[in-house]
Coordinates of C-alpha atoms in Angstrom, one line a residue:
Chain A
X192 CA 51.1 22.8 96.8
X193 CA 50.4 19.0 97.8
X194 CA 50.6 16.5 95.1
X195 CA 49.1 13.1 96.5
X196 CA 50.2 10.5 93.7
X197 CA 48.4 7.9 92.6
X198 CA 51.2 6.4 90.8
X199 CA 54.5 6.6 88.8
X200 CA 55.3 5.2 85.6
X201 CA 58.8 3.9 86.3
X202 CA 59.5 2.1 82.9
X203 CA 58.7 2.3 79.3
X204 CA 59.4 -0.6 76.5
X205 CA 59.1 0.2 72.3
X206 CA 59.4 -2.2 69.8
X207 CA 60.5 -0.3 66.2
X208 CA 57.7 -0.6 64.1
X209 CA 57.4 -3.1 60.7
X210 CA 55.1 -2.8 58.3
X211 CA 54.5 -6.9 58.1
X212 CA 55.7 -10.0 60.4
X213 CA 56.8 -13.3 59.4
X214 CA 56.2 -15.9 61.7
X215 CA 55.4 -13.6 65.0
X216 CA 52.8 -14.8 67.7
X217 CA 51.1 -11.9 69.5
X218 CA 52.7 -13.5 72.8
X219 CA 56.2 -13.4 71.6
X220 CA 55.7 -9.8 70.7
X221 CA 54.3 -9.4 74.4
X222 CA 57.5 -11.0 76.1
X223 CA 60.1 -8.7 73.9
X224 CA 58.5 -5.5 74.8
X225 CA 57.5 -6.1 78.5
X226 CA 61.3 -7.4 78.8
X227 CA 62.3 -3.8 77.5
X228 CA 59.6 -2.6 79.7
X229 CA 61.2 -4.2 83.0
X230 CA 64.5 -3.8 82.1
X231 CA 64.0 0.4 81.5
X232 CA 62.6 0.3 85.4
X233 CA 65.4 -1.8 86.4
X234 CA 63.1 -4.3 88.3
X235 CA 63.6 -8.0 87.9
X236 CA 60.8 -10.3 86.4
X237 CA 60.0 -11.3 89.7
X238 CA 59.0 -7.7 90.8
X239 CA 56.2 -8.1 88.6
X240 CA 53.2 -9.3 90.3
X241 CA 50.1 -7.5 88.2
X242 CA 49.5 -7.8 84.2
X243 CA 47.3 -5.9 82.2
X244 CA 46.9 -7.1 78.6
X245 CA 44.6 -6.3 75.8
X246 CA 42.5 -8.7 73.9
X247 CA 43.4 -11.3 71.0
X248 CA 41.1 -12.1 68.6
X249 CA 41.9 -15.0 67.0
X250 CA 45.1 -16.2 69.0
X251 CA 44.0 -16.6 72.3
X252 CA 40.4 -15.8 72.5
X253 CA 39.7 -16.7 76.2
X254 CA 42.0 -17.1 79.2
X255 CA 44.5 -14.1 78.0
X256 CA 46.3 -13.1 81.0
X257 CA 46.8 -16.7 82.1
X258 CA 48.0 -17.3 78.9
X259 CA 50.3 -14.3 79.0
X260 CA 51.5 -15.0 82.2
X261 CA 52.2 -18.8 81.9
X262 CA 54.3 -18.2 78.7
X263 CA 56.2 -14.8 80.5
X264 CA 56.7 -17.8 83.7
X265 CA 55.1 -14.8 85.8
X266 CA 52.4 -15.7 88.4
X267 CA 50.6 -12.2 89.1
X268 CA 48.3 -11.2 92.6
X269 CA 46.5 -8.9 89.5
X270 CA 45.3 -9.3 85.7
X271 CA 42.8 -8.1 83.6
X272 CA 42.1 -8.0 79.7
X273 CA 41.2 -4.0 79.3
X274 CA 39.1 -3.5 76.3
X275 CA 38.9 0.1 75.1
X276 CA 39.9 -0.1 71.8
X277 CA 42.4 3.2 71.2
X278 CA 41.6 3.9 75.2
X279 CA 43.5 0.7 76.3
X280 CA 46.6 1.7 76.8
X281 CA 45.9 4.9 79.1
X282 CA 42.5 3.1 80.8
X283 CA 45.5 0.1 82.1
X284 CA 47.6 3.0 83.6
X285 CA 44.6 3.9 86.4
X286 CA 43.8 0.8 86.8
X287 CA 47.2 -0.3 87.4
X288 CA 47.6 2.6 90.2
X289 CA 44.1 1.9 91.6
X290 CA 45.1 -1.6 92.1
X291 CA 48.4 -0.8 93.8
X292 CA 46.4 1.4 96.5
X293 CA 43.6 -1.0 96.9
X294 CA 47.0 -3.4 97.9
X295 CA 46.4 -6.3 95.5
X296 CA 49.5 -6.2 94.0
X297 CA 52.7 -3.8 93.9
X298 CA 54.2 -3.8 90.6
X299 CA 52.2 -3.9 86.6
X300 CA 52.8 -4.2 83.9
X301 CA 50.7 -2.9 80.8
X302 CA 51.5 -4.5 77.9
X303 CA 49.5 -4.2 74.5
X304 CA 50.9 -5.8 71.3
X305 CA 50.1 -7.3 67.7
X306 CA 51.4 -8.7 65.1
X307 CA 50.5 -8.4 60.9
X308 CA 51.1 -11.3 59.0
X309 CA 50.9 -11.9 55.2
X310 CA 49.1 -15.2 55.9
X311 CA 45.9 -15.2 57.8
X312 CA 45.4 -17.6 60.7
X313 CA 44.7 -20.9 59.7
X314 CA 42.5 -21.6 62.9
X315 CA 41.0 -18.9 65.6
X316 CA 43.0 -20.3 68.1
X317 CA 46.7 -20.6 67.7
X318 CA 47.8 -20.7 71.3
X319 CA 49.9 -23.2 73.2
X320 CA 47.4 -25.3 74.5
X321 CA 45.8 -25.7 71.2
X322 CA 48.6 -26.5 70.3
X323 CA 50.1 -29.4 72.5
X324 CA 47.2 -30.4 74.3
X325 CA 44.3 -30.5 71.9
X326 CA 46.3 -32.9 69.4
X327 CA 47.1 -35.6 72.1
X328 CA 43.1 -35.7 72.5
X329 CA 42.8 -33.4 75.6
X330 CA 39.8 -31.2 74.1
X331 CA 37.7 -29.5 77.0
X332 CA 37.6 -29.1 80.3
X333 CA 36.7 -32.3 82.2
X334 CA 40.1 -34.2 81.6
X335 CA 41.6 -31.1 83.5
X336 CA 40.3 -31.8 86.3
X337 CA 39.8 -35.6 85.8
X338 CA 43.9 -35.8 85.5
X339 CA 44.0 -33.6 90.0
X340 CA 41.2 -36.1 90.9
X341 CA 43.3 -39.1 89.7
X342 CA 46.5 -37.6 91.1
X343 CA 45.2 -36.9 94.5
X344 CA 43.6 -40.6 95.0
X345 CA 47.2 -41.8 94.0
X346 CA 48.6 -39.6 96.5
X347 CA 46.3 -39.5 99.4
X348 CA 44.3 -42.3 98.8
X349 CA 41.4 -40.5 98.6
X350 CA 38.3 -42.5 97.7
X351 CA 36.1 -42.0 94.8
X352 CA 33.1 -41.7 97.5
X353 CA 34.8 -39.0 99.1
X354 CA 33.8 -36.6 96.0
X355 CA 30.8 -38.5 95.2
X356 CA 29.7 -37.0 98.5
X357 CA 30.4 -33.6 97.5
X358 CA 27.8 -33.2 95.0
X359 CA 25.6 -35.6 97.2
X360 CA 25.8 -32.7 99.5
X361 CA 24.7 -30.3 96.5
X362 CA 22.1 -32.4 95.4
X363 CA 20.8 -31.9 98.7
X364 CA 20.8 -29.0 99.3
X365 CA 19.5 -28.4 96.0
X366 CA 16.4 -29.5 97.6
X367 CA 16.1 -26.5 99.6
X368 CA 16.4 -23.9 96.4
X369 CA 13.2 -24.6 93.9
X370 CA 14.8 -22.8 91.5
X371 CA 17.7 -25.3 91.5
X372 CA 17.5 -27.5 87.8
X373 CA 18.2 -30.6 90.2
X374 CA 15.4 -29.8 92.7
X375 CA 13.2 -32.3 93.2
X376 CA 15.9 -34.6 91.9
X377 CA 18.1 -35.5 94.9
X378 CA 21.1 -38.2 94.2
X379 CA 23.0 -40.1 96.7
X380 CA 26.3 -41.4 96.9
X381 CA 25.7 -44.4 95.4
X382 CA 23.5 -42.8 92.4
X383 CA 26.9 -40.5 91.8
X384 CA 29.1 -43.1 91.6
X385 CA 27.1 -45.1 89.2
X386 CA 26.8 -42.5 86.9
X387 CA 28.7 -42.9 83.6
X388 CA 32.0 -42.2 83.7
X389 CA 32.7 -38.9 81.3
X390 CA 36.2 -38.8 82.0
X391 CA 38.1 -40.9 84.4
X392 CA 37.9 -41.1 87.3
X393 CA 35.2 -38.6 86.7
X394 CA 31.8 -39.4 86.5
X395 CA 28.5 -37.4 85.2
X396 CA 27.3 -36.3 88.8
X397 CA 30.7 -34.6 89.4
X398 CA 30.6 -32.5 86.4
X399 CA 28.1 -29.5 86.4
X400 CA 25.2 -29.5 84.3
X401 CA 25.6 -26.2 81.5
X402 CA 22.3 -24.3 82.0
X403 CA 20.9 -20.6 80.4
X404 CA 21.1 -18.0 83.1
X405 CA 22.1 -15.0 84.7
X406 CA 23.4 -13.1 87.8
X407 CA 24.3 -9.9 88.7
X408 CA 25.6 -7.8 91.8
X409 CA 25.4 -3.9 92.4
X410 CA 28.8 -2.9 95.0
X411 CA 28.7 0.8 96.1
X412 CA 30.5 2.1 99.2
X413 CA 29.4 1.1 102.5
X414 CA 29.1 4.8 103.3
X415 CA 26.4 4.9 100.2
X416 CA 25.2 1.6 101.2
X417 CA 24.0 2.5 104.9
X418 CA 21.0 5.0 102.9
X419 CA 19.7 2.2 100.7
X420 CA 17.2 -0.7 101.6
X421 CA 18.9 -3.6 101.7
X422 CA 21.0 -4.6 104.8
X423 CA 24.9 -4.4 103.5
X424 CA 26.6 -7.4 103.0
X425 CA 30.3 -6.0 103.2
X426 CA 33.6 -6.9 101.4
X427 CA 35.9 -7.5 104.0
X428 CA 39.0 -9.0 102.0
X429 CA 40.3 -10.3 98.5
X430 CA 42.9 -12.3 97.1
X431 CA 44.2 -13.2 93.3
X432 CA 46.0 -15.3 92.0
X433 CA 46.9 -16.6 88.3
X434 CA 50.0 -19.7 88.0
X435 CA 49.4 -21.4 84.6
X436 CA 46.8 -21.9 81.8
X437 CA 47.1 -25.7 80.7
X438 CA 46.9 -28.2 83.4
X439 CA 50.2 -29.8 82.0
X440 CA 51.8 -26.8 82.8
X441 CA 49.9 -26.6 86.5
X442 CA 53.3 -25.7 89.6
X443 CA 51.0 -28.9 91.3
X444 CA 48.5 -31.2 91.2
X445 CA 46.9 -31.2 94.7
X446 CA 46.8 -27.3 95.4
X447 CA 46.2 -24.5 93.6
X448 CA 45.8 -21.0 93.6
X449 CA 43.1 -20.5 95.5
X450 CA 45.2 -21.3 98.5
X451 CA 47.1 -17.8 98.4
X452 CA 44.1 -16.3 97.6
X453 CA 42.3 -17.7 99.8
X454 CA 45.0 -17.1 102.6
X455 CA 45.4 -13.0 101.4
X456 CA 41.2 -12.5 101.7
X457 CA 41.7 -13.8 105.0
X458 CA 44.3 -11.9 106.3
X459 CA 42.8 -8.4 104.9
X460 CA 39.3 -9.3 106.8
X461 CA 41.5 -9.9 109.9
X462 CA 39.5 -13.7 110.1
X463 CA 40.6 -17.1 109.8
X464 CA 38.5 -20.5 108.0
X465 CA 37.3 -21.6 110.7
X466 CA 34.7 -18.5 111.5
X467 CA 33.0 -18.6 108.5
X468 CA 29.2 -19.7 108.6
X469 CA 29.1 -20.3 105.1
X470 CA 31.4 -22.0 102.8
X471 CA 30.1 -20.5 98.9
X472 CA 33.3 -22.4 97.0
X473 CA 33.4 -22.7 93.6
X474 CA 32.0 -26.5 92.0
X475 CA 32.6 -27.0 88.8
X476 CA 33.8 -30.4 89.6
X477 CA 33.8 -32.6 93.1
X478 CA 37.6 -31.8 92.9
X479 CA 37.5 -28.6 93.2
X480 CA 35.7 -28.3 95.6
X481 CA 38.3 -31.0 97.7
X482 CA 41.4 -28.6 96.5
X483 CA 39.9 -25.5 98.1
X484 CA 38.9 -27.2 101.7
X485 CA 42.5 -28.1 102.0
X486 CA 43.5 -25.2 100.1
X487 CA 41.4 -23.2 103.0
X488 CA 43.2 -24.6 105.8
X489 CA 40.1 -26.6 106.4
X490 CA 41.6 -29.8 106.5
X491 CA 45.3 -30.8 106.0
X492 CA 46.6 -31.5 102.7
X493 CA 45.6 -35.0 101.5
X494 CA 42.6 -35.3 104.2
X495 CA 39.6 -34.2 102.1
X496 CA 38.6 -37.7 102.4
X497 CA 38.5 -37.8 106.1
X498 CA 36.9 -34.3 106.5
X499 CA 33.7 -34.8 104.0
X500 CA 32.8 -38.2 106.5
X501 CA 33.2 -36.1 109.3
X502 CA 30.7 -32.9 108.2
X503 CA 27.6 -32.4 107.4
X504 CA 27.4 -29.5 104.3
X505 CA 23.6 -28.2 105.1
X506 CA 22.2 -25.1 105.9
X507 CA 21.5 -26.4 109.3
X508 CA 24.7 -28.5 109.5
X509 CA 28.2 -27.7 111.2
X510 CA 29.9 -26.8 108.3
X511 CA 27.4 -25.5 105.5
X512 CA 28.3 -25.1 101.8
X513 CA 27.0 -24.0 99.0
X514 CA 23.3 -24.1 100.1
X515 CA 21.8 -23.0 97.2
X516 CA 22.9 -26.8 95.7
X517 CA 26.1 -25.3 93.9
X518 CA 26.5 -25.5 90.4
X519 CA 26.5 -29.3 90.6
X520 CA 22.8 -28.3 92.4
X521 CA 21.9 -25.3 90.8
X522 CA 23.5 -25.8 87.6
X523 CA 25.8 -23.6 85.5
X524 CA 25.1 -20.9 83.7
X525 CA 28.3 -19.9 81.8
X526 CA 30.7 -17.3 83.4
X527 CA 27.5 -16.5 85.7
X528 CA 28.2 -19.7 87.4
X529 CA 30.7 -18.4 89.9
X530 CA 28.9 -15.3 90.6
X531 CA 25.5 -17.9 92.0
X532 CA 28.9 -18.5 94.7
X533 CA 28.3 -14.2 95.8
X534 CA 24.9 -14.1 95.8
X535 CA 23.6 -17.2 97.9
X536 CA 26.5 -15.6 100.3
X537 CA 24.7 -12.3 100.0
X538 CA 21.5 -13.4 100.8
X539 CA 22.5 -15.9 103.5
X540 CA 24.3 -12.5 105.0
X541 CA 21.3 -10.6 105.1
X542 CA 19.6 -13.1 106.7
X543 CA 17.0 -13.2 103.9
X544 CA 17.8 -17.2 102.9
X545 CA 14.5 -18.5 104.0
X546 CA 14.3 -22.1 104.2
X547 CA 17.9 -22.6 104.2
X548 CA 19.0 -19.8 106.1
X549 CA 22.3 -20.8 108.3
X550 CA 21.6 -19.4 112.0
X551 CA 23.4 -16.3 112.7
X552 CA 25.0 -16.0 109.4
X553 CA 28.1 -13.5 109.9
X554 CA 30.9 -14.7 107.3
X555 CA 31.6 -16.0 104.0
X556 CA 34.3 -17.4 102.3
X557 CA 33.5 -16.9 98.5
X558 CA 35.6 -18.6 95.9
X559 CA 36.0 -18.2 92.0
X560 CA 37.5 -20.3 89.6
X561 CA 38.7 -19.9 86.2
X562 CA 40.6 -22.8 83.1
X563 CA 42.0 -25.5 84.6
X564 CA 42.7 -24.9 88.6
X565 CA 44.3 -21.7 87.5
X566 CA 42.6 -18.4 87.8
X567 CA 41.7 -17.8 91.4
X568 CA 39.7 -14.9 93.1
X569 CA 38.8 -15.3 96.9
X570 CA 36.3 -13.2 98.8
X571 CA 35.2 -12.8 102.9
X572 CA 32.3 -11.0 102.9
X573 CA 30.5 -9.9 106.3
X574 CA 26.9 -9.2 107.2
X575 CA 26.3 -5.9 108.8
X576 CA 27.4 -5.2 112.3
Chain B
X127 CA 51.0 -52.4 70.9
X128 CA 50.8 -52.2 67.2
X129 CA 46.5 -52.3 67.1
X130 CA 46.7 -49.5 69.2
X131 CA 48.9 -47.7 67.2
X132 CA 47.3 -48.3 64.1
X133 CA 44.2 -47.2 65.8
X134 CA 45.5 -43.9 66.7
X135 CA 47.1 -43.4 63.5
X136 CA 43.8 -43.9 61.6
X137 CA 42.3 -40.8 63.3
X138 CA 41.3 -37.8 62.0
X139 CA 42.3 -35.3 64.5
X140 CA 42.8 -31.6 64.7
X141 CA 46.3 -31.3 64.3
X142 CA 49.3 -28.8 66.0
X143 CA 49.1 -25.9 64.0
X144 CA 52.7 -25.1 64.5
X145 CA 54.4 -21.2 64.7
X146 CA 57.5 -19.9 63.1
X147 CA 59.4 -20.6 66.7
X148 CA 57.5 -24.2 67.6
X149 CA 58.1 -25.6 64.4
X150 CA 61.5 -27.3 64.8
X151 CA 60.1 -29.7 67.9
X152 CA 57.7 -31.4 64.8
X153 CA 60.2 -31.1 62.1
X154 CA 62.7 -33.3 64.5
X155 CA 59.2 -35.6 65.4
X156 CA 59.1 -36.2 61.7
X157 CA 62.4 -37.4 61.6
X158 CA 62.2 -39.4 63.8
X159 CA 63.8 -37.5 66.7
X160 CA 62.3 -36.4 70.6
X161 CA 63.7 -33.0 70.9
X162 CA 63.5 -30.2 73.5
X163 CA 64.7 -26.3 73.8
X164 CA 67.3 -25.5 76.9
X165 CA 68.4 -22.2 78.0
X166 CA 71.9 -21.5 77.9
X167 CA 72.0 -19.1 80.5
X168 CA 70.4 -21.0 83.5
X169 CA 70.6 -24.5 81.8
X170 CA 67.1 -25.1 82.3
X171 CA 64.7 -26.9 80.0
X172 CA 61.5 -25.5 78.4
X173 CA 58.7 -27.0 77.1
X174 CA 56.2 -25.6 75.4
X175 CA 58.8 -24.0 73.0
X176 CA 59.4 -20.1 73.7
X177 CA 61.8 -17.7 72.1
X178 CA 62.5 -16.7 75.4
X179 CA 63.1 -19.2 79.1
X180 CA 60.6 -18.9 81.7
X181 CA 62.7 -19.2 84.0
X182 CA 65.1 -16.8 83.7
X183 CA 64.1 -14.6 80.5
X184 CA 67.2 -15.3 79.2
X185 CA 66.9 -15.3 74.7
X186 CA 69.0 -17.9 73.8
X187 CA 67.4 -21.5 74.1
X188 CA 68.9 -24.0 71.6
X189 CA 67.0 -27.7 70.7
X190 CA 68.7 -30.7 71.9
X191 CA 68.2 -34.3 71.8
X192 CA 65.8 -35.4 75.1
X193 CA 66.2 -38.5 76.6
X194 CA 62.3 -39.0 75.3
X195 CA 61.9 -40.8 79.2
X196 CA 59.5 -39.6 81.6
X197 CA 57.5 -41.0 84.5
X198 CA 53.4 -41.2 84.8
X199 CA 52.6 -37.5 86.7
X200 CA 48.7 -38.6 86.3
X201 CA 46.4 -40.2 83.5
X202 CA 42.5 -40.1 82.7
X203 CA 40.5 -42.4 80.5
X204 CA 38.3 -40.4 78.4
X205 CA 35.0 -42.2 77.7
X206 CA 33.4 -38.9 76.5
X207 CA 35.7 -36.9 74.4
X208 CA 35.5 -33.1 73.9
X209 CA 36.0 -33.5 70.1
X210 CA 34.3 -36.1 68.0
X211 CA 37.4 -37.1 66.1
X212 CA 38.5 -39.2 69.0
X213 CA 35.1 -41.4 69.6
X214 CA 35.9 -44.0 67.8
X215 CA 39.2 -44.8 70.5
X216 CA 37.3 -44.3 73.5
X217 CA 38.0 -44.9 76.3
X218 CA 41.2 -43.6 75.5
X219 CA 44.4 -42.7 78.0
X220 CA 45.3 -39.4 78.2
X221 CA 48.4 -38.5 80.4
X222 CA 50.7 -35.9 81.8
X223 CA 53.8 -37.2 81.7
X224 CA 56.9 -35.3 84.0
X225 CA 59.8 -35.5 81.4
X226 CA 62.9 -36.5 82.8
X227 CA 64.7 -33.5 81.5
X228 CA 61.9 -31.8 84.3
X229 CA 59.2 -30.1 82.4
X230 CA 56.0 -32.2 82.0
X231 CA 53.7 -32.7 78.7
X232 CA 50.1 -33.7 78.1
X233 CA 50.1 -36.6 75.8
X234 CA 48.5 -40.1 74.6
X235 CA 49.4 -42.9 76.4
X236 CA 49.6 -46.5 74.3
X237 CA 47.7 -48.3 76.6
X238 CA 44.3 -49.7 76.5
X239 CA 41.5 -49.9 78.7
X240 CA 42.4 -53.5 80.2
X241 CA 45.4 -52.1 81.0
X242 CA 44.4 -49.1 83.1
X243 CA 44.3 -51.2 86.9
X244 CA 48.2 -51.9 85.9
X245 CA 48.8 -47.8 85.5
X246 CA 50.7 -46.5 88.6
X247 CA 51.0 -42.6 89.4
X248 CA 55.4 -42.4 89.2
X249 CA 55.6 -45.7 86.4
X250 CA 58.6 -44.9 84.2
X251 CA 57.2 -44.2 80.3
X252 CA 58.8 -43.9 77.3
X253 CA 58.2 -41.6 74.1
X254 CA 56.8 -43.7 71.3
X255 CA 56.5 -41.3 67.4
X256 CA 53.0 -41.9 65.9
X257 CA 52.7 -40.5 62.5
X258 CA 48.8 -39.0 62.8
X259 CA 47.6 -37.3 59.4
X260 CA 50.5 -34.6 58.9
X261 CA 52.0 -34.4 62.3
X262 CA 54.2 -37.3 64.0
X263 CA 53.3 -37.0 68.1
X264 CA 55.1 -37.8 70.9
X265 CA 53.1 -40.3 72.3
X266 CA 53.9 -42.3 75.3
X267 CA 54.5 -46.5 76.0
X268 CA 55.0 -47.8 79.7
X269 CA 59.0 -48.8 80.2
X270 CA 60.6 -51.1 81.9
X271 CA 63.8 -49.0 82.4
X272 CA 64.1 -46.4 85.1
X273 CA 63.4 -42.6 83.6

């Protein structure tokens, strides 16, 4: 009989178990057992390009598997936190094969591990970057990404009206979306850059404005999709990508990522940057959205500056970007922020963008976003032929 | 140099909370001393403190003196801080600084706001102990000597 595999389990890892720990982090107990793990399969710890973790309340609330990963000095194509209390461990092992044969990454680890100590925690969070950044005053995200921005006008001499234009751009086209919390309030250059200062050199206009919200997306298989109503918008490629969770501990500066991602969604769909009707890139800040135009291949590295004065970002211009406004447009509603990215690409695919719909929308590069230029997901998505 | 100082050691700050296997970098801050791990195997340094090198997995890391040098990586003046303790210093400096040992750190720079057209991305800095409420960090001072 035929046996079609969907996976081996090639190496296994125990720790012996105590009844109490003195002095253990969840993460250290993470790195002795997937180093067991690794060892058993006789792979090396670069092998290892996927990590699935389970959640940890009240060391590292948010940001596990970059947090996992940047202490292991792994840099995985696949992670996920899996959350299934006493179904954890066997819900990572599908998951781990299903992400193998969709080809995002070739080798995971599962890892789940705690600790029990007399003493409870003192704080929620006891994690590195509570730790060594949040004492030297580095608390939230803006100095993150203030600290890239400064970097790459040192190194580039990139001007600080270069990413003022980038959410000029989104103010603008904000003006096309009513439902946009900055329609009806364009800005220009000039108003960005005399915004305060929050964090230098970023100012107010950069930074996306926190908002209540919500977005959601239903994916079934194009075979299923062709009897439903709406025209399918397809999913043509994806890349990951995690490399750090601190910016102190970032590989770089001036890339990130996004730029293997981006590069791996690409080369799945078979297209290249320079197809794609839409640009849907994630905004948080004006930087990031500089990183992931030269990150795209859109530009060389360093030449953000000279690109933005040479392109005009709306629905009707040669290179259009996030033409629902963007976050910095739009606004940001939490962790639904990045999704607003998928579905102003979905709707501009289906042709049903109204005002700002982009002639003979066929591609989209979609970008996500996550910590401090770390997390990465890239999409292409493709109307229907 | 010493207002600024004073200044930053009047705050009120949410601290390091330290573990069982960070704890010797701020014993040796206390006393005075700039200390990193190393990997024996691959000779490497590490910083934040591990029980185990990023680099090469290997387990045994031991603390040695650091040279406590480093050179500006990048810097931002924070005008709106994410935590109210630090209001009463802003604008102040914060900076990644790329030890010379190789790993880099987020710390304080001693610097004011007058100073900040001076500040030049690669400037040699140099670590400067500030005794803040129970910890003593390793903040940084611009140097004249070479890292």
């Amino acid at each position: 009989m035929n046996r079609r595999s969907m996976g081996a389990i090639v190496g296994i890892g125990e720790l012996k178990p105590q009844r109490k720990t003195q002095g253990a982090t969840t993460l250290d107990m993470i790195a002795q057992v997937v180093r067991l793990a690794v060892a058993d399969a006789g792979l090396e710890k670069e092998a290892i390009d996927g990590l699935l973790v389970g959640p940890q309340v009240g060391e590292t609330p948010q940001h596990v598997p970059a947090t996992v990963c940047e202490y292991l000095g792994i840099q995985p194509r696949m992670s996920n936190v899996v959350d299934l209390g006493g179904a954890s461990g066997p819900g990572m092992i599908w998951r781990a094969a299903a992400a193998i044969a969709a080809g995002m990454c070739e080798a995971v680890v599962c890892v789940l591990a705690n600790t029990r100590e007399e003493e409870a925690s003192r704080s929620p969070n006891r994690n590195p970057i509570r730790e060594f950044d949040v004492p030297f005053g580095a608390s939230g995200a803006n100095i993150s990404y203030a600290l890239p921005m400064q970097r790459h006008m040192a190194e580039y001499g990139t001007k600080p009206e270069h990413f003022a234009a980038i959410a000029a751009w989104a103010r603008h086209n904000a003006q096309y979306n009513p439902d946009a919390i900055f329609y009806g309030q364009p800005a220009t250059v000039s108003d960005v850059l005399l915004s305060p200062i929050v964090a230098s050199p970023l100012h107010l206009y950069e930074i996306v404005m926190p908002v209540a919200g919500g977005e959601a997306v239903v994916v079934v298989s194009a075979e299923r999709a062709r009897s439903l109503n709406q025209r399918p918008v397809h999913l043509l490629g994806a890349g990951e990508k995690l490399t750090h969770r601190a910016i102190s501990q970032a590989p770089t500066l001036t890339s990130g990522p996004l730029k293997p991602s981006m590069s791996q969604a690409m080369a799945q769909a078979g297209v290249s940057v320079r197809q794609m009707s839409l640009l849907s890139l994630y905004d948080c800040y004006t930087i990031m959205v500089a990183l992931t135009i030269e990150d795209a291949g859109l530009c060389k590295p360093g030449q953000f500056g000279h690109w933005i004065e040479s392109h005009r970002l709306g629905f009707d211009g040669d290179k259009p970007l996030n033409t629902h406004g963007g976050q910095l447009g739009f606004g940001q509603p939490d962790l639904a922020g990045g999704m607003t990215h998928v579905v102003e690409a979905v709707r501009q695919l289906r042709h049903s963008a109204g005002n700002r719909q982009i002639r003979n929308a066929d591609l989209a590069l979609v970008t996500g976003n996550g910590a401090t230029v770390s997390e990465a997901v890239a999409l292409v998505l493709g109307a229907d032929a | 140099m010493n207002e600024i100082i004073e200044r930053m050691q009047a705050l009120t700050i949410p601290g390091p909370i330290p573990s069982a296997i960070s704890a010797p970098f701020w014993d040796a801050t206390a006393q005075g001393r700039f200390e990193l791990q190393r990997c024996d195997d691959c000779h490497r340094w590490v910083f934040y403190p591990r029980n185990h090198c990023p680099h090469c997995w290997g387990s045994s890391l031991h603390w040695q003196p650091a040279q406590g040098r480093g050179r500006l990586k990048s810097f931002s003046f924070v005008h709106r801080p994410g935590h109210a303790a630090w209001q009463s210093v802003a604008p102040y400096p914060v900076a990644l600084v790329e030890l010379a040992e190789g790993p880099t750190m987020l710390s304080t720079l001693l610097v004011t706001s007058e100073d900040q057209a001076s500040l030049r991305i690669g400037m040699p800095l140099k670590v400067q102990l500030v005794r803040v409420g129970k910890f003593t960090l390793p903040m940084f001072v611009l140097s004249d000597e070479e890292a």
